[in-house]
Tab-separated table of C-alpha atoms and ligand atoms in Angstrom:
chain	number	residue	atom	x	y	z
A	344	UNK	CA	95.866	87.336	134.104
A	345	UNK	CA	94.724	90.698	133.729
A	346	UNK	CA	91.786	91.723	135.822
A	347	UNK	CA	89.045	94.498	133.742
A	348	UNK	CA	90.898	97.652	133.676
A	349	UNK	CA	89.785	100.556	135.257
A	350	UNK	CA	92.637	102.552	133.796
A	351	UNK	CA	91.989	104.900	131.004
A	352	UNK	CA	94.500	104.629	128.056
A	353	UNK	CA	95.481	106.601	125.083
A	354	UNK	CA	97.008	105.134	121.531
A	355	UNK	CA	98.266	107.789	118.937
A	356	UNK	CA	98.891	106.245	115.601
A	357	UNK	CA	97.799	106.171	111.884
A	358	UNK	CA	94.031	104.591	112.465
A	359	UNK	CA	93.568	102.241	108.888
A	360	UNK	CA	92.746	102.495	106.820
A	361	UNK	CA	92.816	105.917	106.962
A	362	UNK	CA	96.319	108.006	106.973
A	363	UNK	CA	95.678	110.696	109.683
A	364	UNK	CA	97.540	109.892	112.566
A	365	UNK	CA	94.333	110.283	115.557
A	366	UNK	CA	94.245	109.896	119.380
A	367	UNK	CA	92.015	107.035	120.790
A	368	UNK	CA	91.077	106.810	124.099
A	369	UNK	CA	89.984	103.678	125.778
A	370	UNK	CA	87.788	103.819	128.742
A	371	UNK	CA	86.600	100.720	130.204
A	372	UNK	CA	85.470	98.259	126.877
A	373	UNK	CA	84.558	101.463	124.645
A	374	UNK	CA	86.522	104.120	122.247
A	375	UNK	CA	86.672	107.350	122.581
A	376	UNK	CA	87.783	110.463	120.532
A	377	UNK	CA	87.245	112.664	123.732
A	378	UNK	CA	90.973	113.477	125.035
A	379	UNK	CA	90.681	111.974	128.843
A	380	UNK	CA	92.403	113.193	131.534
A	381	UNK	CA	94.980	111.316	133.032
A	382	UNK	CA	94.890	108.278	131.062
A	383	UNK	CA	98.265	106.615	130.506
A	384	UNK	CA	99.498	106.597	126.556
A	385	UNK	CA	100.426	102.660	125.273
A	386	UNK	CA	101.721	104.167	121.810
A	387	UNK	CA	102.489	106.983	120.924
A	388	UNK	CA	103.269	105.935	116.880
A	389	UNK	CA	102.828	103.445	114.227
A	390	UNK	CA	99.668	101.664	112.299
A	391	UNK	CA	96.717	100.794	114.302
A	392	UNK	CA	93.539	97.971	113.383
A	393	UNK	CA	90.781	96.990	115.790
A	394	UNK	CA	92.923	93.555	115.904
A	395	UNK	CA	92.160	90.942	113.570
A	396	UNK	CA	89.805	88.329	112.734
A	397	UNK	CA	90.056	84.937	111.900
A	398	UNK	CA	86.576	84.173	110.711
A	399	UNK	CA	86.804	80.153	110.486
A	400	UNK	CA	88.919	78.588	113.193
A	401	UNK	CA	87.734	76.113	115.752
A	402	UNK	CA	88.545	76.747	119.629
A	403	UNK	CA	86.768	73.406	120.528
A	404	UNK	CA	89.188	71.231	118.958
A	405	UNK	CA	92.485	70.849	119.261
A	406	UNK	CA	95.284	71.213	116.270
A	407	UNK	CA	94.441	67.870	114.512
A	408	UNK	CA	90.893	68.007	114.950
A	409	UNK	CA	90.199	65.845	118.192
A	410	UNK	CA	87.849	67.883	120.901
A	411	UNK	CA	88.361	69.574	123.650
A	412	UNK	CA	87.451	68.088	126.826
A	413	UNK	CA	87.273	71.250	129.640
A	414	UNK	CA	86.304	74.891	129.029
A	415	UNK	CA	89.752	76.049	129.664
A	416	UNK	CA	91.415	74.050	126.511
A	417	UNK	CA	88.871	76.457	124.838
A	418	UNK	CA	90.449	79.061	127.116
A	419	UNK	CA	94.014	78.891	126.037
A	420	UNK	CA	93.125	78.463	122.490
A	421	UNK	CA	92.022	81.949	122.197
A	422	UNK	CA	94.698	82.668	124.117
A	423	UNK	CA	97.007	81.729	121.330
A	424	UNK	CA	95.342	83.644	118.890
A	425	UNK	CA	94.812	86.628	120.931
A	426	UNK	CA	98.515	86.449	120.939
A	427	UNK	CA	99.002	87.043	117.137
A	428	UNK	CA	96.722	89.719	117.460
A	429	UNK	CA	93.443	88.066	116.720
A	430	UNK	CA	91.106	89.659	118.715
A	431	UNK	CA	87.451	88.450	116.990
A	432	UNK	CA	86.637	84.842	116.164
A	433	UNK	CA	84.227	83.087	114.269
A	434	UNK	CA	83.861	79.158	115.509
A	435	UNK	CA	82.924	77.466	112.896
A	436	UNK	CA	81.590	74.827	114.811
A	437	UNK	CA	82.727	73.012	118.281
A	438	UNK	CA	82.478	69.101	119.653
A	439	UNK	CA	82.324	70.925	122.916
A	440	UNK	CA	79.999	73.589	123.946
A	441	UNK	CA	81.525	76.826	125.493
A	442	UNK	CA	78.808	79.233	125.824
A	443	UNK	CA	80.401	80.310	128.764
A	444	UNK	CA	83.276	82.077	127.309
A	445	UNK	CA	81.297	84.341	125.306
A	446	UNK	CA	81.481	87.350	127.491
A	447	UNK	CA	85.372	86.134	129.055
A	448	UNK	CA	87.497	88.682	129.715
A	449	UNK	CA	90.651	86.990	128.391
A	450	UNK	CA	89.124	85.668	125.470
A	451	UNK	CA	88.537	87.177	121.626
A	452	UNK	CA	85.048	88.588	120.657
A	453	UNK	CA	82.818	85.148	119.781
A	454	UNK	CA	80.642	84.522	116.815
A	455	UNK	CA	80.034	80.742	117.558
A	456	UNK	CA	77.989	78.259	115.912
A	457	UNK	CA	76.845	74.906	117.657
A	458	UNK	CA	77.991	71.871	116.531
A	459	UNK	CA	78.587	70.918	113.047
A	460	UNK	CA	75.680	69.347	111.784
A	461	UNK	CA	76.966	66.355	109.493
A	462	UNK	CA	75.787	63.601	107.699
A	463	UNK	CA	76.154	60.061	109.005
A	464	UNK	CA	79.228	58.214	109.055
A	465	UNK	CA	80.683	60.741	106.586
A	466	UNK	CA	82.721	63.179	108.865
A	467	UNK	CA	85.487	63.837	110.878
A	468	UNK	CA	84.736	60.914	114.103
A	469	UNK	CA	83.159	62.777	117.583
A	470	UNK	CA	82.560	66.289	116.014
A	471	UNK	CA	79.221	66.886	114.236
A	472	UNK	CA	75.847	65.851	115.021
A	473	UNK	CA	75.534	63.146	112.401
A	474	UNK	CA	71.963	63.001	111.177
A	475	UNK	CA	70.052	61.461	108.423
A	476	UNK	CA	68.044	64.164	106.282
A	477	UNK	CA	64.581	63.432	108.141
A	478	UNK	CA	66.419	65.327	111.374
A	479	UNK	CA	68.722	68.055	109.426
A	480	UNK	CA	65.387	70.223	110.128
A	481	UNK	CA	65.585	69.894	113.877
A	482	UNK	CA	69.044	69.440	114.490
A	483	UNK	CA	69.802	72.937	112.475
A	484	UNK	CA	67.070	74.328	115.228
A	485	UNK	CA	68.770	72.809	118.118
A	486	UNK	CA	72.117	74.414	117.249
A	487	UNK	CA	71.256	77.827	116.500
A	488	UNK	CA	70.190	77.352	119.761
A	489	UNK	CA	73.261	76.190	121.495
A	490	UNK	CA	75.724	79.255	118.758
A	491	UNK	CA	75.145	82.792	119.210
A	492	UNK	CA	74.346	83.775	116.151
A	493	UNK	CA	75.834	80.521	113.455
A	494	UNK	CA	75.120	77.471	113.024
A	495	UNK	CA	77.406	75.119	110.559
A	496	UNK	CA	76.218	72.952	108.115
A	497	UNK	CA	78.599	69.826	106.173
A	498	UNK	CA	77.604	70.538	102.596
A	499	UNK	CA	79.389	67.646	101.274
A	500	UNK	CA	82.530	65.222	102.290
A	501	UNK	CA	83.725	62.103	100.940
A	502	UNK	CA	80.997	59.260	100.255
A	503	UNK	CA	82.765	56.214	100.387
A	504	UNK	CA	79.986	54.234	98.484
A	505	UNK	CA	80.756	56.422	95.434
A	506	UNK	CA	84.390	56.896	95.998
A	507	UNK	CA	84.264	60.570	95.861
A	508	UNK	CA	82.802	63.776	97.024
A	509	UNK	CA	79.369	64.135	97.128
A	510	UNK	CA	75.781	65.691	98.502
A	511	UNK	CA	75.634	65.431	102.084
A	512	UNK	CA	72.139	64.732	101.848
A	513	UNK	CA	69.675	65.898	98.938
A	514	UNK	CA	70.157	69.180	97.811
A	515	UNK	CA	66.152	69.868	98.578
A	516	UNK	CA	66.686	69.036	102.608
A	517	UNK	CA	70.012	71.267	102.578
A	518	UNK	CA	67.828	73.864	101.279
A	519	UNK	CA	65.336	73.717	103.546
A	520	UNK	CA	67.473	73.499	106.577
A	521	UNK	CA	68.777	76.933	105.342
A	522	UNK	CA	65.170	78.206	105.928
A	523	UNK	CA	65.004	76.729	108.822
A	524	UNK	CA	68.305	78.376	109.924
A	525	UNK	CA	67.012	81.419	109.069
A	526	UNK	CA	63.871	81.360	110.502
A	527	UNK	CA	65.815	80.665	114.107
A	528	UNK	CA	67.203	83.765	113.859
A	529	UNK	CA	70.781	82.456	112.949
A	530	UNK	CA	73.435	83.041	110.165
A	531	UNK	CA	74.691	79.503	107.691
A	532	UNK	CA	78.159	78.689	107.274
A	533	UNK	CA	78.722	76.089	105.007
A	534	UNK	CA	81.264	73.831	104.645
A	535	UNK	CA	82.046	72.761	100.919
A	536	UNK	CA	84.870	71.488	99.077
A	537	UNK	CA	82.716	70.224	95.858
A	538	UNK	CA	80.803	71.525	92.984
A	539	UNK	CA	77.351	70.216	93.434
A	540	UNK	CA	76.383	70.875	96.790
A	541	UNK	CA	77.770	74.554	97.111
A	542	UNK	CA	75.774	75.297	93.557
A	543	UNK	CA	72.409	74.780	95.439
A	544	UNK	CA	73.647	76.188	98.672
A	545	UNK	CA	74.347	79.229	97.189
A	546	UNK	CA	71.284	79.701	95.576
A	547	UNK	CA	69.620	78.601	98.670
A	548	UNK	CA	70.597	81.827	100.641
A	549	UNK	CA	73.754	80.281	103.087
A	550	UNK	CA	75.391	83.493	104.270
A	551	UNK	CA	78.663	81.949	104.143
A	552	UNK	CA	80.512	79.290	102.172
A	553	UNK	CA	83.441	77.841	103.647
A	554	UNK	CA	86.390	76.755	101.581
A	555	UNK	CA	84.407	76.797	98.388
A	556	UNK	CA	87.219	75.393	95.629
A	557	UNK	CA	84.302	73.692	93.910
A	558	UNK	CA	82.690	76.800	93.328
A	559	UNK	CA	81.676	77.827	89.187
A	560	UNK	CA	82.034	81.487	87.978
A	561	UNK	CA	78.490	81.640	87.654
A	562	UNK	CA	78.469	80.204	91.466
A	563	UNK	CA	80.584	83.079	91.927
A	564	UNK	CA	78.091	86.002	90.233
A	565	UNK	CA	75.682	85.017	92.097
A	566	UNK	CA	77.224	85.108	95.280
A	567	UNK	CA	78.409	88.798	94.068
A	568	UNK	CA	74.668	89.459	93.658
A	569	UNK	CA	73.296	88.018	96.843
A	570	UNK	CA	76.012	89.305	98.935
A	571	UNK	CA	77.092	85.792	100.227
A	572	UNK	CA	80.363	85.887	101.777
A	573	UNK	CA	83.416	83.310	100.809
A	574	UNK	CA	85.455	82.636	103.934
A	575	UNK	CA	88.463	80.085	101.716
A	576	UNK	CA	91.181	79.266	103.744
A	577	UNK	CA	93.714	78.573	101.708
A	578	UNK	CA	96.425	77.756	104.056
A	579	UNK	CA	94.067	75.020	105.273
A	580	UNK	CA	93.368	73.869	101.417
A	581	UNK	CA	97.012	73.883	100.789
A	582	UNK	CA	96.772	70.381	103.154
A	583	UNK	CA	94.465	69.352	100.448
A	584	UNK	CA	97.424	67.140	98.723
A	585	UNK	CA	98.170	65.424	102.452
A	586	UNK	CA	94.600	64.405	102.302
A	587	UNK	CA	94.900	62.764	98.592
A	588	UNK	CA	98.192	60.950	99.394
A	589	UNK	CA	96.289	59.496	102.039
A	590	UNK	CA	93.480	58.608	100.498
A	591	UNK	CA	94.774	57.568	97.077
A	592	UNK	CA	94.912	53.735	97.273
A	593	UNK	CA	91.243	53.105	98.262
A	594	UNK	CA	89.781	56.503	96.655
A	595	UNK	CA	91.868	57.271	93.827
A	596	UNK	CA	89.092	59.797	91.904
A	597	UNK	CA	88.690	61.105	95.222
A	598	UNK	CA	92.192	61.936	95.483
A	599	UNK	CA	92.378	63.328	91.975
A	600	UNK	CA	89.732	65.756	92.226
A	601	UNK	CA	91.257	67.229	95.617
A	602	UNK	CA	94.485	67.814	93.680
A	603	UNK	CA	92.037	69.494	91.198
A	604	UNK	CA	90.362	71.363	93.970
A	605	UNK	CA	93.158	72.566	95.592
A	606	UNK	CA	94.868	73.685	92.113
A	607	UNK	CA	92.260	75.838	91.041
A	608	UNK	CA	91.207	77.058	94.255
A	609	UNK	CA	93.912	80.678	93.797
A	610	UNK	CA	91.777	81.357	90.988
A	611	UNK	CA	88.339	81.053	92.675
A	612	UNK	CA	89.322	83.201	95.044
A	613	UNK	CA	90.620	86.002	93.004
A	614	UNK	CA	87.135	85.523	90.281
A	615	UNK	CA	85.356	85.974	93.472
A	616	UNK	CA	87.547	89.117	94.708
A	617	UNK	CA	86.848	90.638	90.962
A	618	UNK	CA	83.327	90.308	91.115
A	619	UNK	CA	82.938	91.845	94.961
A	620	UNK	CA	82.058	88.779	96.424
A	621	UNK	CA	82.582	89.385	100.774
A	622	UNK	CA	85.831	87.564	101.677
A	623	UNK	CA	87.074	87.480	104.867
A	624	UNK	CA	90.080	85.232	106.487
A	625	UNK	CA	89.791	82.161	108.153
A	626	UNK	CA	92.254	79.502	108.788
A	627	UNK	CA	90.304	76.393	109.855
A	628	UNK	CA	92.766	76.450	113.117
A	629	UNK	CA	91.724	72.994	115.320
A	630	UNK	CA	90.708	71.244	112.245
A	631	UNK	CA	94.311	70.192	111.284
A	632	UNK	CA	96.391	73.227	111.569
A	633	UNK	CA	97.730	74.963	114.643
A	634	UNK	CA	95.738	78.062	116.263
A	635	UNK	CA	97.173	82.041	115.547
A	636	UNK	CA	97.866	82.043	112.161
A	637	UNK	CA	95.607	84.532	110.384
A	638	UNK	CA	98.446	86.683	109.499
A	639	UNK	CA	99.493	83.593	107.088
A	640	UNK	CA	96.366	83.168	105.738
A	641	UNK	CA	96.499	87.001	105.130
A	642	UNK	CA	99.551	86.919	103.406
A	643	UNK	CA	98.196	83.937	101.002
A	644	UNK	CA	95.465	85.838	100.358
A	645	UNK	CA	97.479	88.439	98.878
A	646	UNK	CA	100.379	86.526	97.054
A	647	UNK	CA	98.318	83.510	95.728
A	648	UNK	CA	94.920	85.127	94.823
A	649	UNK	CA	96.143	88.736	93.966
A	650	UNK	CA	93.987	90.788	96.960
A	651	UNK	CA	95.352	93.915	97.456
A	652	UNK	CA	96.941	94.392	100.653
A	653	UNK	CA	94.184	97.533	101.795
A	654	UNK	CA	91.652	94.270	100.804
A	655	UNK	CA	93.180	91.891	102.862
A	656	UNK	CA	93.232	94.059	105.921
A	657	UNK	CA	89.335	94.711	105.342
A	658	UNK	CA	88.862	91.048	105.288
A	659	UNK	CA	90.860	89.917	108.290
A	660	UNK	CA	90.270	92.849	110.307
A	661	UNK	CA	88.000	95.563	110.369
A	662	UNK	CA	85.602	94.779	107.562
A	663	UNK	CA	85.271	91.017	109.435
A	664	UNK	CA	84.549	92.676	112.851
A	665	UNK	CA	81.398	94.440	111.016
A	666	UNK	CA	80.611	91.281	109.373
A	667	UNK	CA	80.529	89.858	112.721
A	668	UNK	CA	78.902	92.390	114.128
A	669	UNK	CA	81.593	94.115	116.416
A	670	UNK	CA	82.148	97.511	115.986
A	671	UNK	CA	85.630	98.469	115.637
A	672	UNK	CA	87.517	101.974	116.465
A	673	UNK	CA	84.506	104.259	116.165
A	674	UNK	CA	83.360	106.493	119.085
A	675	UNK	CA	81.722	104.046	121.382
A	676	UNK	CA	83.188	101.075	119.393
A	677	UNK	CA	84.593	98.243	121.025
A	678	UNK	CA	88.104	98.851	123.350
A	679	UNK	CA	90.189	96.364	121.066
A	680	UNK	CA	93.275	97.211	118.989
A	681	UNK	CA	96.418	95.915	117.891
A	682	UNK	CA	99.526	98.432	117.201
A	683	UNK	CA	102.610	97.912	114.514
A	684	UNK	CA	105.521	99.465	114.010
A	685	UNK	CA	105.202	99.992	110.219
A	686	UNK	CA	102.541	100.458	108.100
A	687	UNK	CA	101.061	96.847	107.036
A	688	UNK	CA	99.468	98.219	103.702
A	689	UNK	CA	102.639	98.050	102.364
A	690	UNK	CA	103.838	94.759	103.959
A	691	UNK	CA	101.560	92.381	105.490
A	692	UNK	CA	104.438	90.862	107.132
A	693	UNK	CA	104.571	93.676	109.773
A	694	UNK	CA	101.370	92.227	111.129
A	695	UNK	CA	103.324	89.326	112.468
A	696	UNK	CA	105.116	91.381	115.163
A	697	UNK	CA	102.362	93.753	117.390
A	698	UNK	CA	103.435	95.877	119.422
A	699	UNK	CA	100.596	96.623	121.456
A	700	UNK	CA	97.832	94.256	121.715
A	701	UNK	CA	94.735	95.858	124.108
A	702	UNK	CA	91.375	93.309	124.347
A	703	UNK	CA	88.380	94.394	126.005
A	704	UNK	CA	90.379	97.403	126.952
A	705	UNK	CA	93.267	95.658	129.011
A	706	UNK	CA	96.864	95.650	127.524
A	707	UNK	CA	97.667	92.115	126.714
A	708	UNK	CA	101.411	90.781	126.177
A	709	UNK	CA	101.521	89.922	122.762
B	1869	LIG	ZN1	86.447	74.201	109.906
């Protein structure tokens, strides 16, 4: 693998989103606009992004959603997406704690969160924290602790007693455990596929909501107004159908109002994109669907909800890495970018095919 460079290098391209072609150098793991002597030129033409994001994947489990079980699973996880030119992740929560990759050469920027924190009996099997609302409190504390920066909340899932979605605990405790989020210093992502639970979530101050095809257009407003940010992945709620067919014999209103979710989901996404509401990409990778695809999800985001391409690149690139709090190709910035041939703004598709890919300021084959 590549070892930390101590080779200077220079990229000439079209830096987006603007469209004056600039000279970057990278010294070490920063940009610079300072020409530097001697340093050895990567590209000398084409489009160039700080890499991309995918803002909801999972590098502790493994396409399907079953855990990890050694740090270097993690490892080669991001290795895959660092392939397709993902160079920042958000883990939206992991069964297996990886703190130690945070700072790994080899692997993407990390925004992590802990472990899920789920209600009982009423999740995926071995990946949250299952508690009952007396412990949501301390749990939420305990894995802001163990994230840098996240921590991931269930919102709702299936309750089999009622045969559909619902609360995963009362909307009061959820609240609260927002607070208590917040007061430990840490940022909420929360997972919802329902109406009910995302309502109150929203209005209780989460900074993200994950999925959200139960959300209302007033939901919607006020996430506009609070600056809330919707992270939908909608190649991962195009599975929603698998999940009805399966469930349909013993959950059949379950399995009607996923169809329902996942039919009216293009259109939340686009109210939300109207009314300024933060989106950014994320494909839910390691929860059923294979790692490296936030060029699909990109794609989606512009065919099935409408976002303008210059908008999709802002979500799963550049605006994400601020989100996340990475600083992108600005002096000092970060060393990380991803070269293409053509110019993506007018077909996302060219963002399947880097040709340079350079993390932490090491050239990376792609
Ligand atoms: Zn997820």
């Amino acid at each position: 693998m590549a070892k930390a460079s101590t080779t200077a290098w220079h990229v000439r391209g079209v830096v987006l989103p603007d469209d004056e072609v600039r000279d970057l150098w990278l010294v070490g793991d920063r940009v610079t606009h300072e020409p530097v002597p001697g340093a050895q030129t990567l590209a000398d033409r084409g489009f160039i992004l700080p890499g991309l994001v995918d803002a909801h994947c999972h590098i502790g489990m493994r396409p399907g959603g079953d855990p990890i079980e050694a740090v270097d699973e993690a490892r080669e996880l991001a290795g895959v997406e660092r392939g397709a030119g993902v160079l920042a992740i958000r883990d939206a929560g992991s069964p297996f704690p990886y703190p130690e990759l945070d700072h790994d050469e080899d692997v993407p920027r990390l925004a992590r969160a802990g472990r899920h924190v789920a209600p009982v009996r009423r999740y995926l099997r071995h990946i949250g924290i299952e508690v009952e609302a007396s412990e949501v409190g301390r749990t939420i504390k305990e894995q802001a602790a163990a994230g840098n920066g996240w921590v991931k909340l269930v919102g709702d899932w299936i309750d089999r007693s009622v045969g559909d979605l619902a609360p995963a605990w009362d909307l009061d405790v959820m609240a609260a455990a927002v607070a208590d989020a917040h007061a430990a210093g840490a940022r909420v992502a929360v997972h919802t596929f329902g109406e009910e639970s995302v309502a109150a979530l929203v209005r209780a101050g989460v900074d993200s909501v994950e999925h959200g095809t139960g959300l209302s257009d007033e939901d919607v407003d006020e996430m506009a107004r609070r600056g809330t940010a919707l992270v939908p992945t909608m190649i991962n709620v195009a599975t929603f159908g698998d999940i009805a067919d399966r469930a349909e014999a013993r959950f059949p209103t379950y399995a009607r109002h996923m169809r329902r979710l996942r039919d009216r989901h293009r259109s939340v996404v686009a109210a939300a994109d109207e009314a300024g509401v933060p989106i950014y990409v994320g494909t839910d990778a390691g929860g059923t669907l294979a790692h490296g695809l936030a060029v699909e999800e990109m794609i989606r985001l512009h065919r099935e909800a409408g976002m303008s391409t210059l908008d999709v690149l802002a979500a799963g690139s550049y605006g994400a890495r601020a989100w996340l709090g990475f600083p992108g190709l600005v002096e000092g910035g970060l060393a990380d970018l991803v070269v293409y041939e053509r110019d993506p703004r007018a077909d996302l598709r060219v963002l399947r095919a880097p040709t340079v890919i350079v993390l932490r300021g090491v050239p990376r084959t792609g």
